[in-house]
Amino acid sequence: DEKNVAILGATGAVGTQMLQCLAERDFPVGELRLLASARSAGKEVEWCGRQIELVEATPEAFEGMDIVLGAAGDDVAKQLLPEAVRRGATVVDNSHAFRLDEDVPLVIPEINAEDVSWNHGLIANPNCATIIGLVPTWPLHKLGHVSRMVVSTYQAASGAGAPGMAELEAEICAMGRGEKLPEPRAFADQLASNLIPQIGSEKFEGYTSEEMKMQNEGRKIMHEPGLRVNCTCVRVPVLRSHSESITLEFDEPVSLDDAREALASAPGVRLVDDLAAENARDRFPMPLYTSDQDLVWVGRVRRDISNPDEARGITFWCCGDQIRKGAATNAVQIAELLL
Ligand code: 2RA
């Protein structure tokens, strides 16, 4: 039966993608209410043949809603989403605001869908880099029990929100046309021919907030309080997909064949791992090919030759669309578990 659905933050990159995912996945939407800032209120959005007027996000705006998808920042989420729960809605929130709260499940459906069952009205969507890294880690964890992870991420500009994307796209195009770019150059400039090894603020012993999410969220999602993660998060001049280099150390031996077989059959994963393939697209995952689809592509699967116990280390490379599986699609997949 149909559900009345609201999206908080409907005009942002993630909110817009949530709308598209609801349509693509034929989610049984009754009333659809799109909540945005006062500035955007009144504008109209077309969705599945319906003309929907944007409504200002207020506590009253959640009246009558069954499911609320949160696509706003932490402050707005903290301020408004409890009001939605109070009015009887079940909330799936993409912000970081509630992810580590004890009474809030943090869910990647391919890993811990069952945690949705103990929600108290609010379910949190993990950070995009966490989702993209853990979807392929999980099948390997089940083989040999991961004790530690070393992760380097190469995160798309879209993670910084729609403005970053638009600027970067415009500046890369302008540079492509050889145009002289305006000074001072914006966010896009700092990135268009550079890498920025900082996402978020310094959080713990020189690690940033973004980097600590991989360990803190990974422990909760995988139910592994002892998991140890050394993560380096880097912003790169790519539009939509995050890429990650991941080395796993296991408690038990894991063979390369078993690892590849597990990845090839893992939900949410596409194995693309053949350095000898004729087309680059078939050799390994690249953001150019993983954007605007929902699977996490995995390749460069190999033994970790730096691990003294040769059977207990695996390294791989993965790419995924951070707006889709990294945020909107994962949130809608959680909402599907509520039907
Ligand atoms: C980023 N993970 O990539 C953060 C938020 N999307 O900036």
Short mmCIF file of N, CA, C and O in Angstrom, two decimals, residues 49 72 78 84 93 100 157 184 221 223 272 277:
data_model
loop_
_atom_site.label_atom_id
_atom_site.label_comp_id
_atom_site.label_asym_id
_atom_site.label_seq_id
_atom_site.Cartn_x
_atom_site.Cartn_y
_atom_site.Cartn_z
N GLY A 49 5.03 12.93 -13.75
CA GLY A 49 3.81 13.53 -14.32
C GLY A 49 3.08 14.42 -13.33
O GLY A 49 2.09 15.06 -13.67
N ALA A 72 19.14 16.97 4.13
CA ALA A 72 19.63 18.29 4.52
C ALA A 72 20.89 18.12 5.36
O ALA A 72 21.28 17.00 5.69
N LYS A 78 19.03 18.00 12.72
CA LYS A 78 18.84 17.99 14.18
C LYS A 78 17.62 18.80 14.60
O LYS A 78 16.85 18.41 15.48
N ALA A 84 9.53 15.32 12.82
CA ALA A 84 8.87 14.37 11.90
C ALA A 84 8.56 13.07 12.64
O ALA A 84 7.46 12.52 12.53
N ASP A 93 17.66 9.35 7.46
CA ASP A 93 18.40 10.60 7.39
C ASP A 93 19.81 10.41 6.84
O ASP A 93 20.58 9.60 7.35
N LEU A 100 25.66 7.97 14.94
CA LEU A 100 26.30 7.20 16.02
C LEU A 100 25.45 7.15 17.28
O LEU A 100 25.87 6.63 18.30
N ALA A 157 34.06 15.81 -6.27
CA ALA A 157 33.68 17.17 -5.87
C ALA A 157 32.22 17.22 -5.44
O ALA A 157 31.83 18.04 -4.61
N PRO A 184 39.61 35.92 -8.25
CA PRO A 184 40.26 34.72 -7.72
C PRO A 184 39.44 33.51 -8.10
O PRO A 184 38.23 33.58 -8.21
N ILE A 221 28.03 -0.62 11.76
CA ILE A 221 27.31 -1.32 10.68
C ILE A 221 27.66 -2.81 10.67
O ILE A 221 26.80 -3.67 10.51
N HIS A 223 28.84 -4.45 13.19
CA HIS A 223 28.75 -5.03 14.55
C HIS A 223 30.13 -5.54 14.99
O HIS A 223 30.25 -6.64 15.52
N VAL A 272 35.16 -5.97 -11.70
CA VAL A 272 35.77 -5.60 -13.00
C VAL A 272 37.27 -5.70 -12.77
O VAL A 272 37.89 -4.76 -12.26
N ALA A 277 42.55 -7.02 -20.11
CA ALA A 277 41.39 -6.77 -20.99
C ALA A 277 41.73 -5.70 -22.03
O ALA A 277 42.49 -4.76 -21.76
#
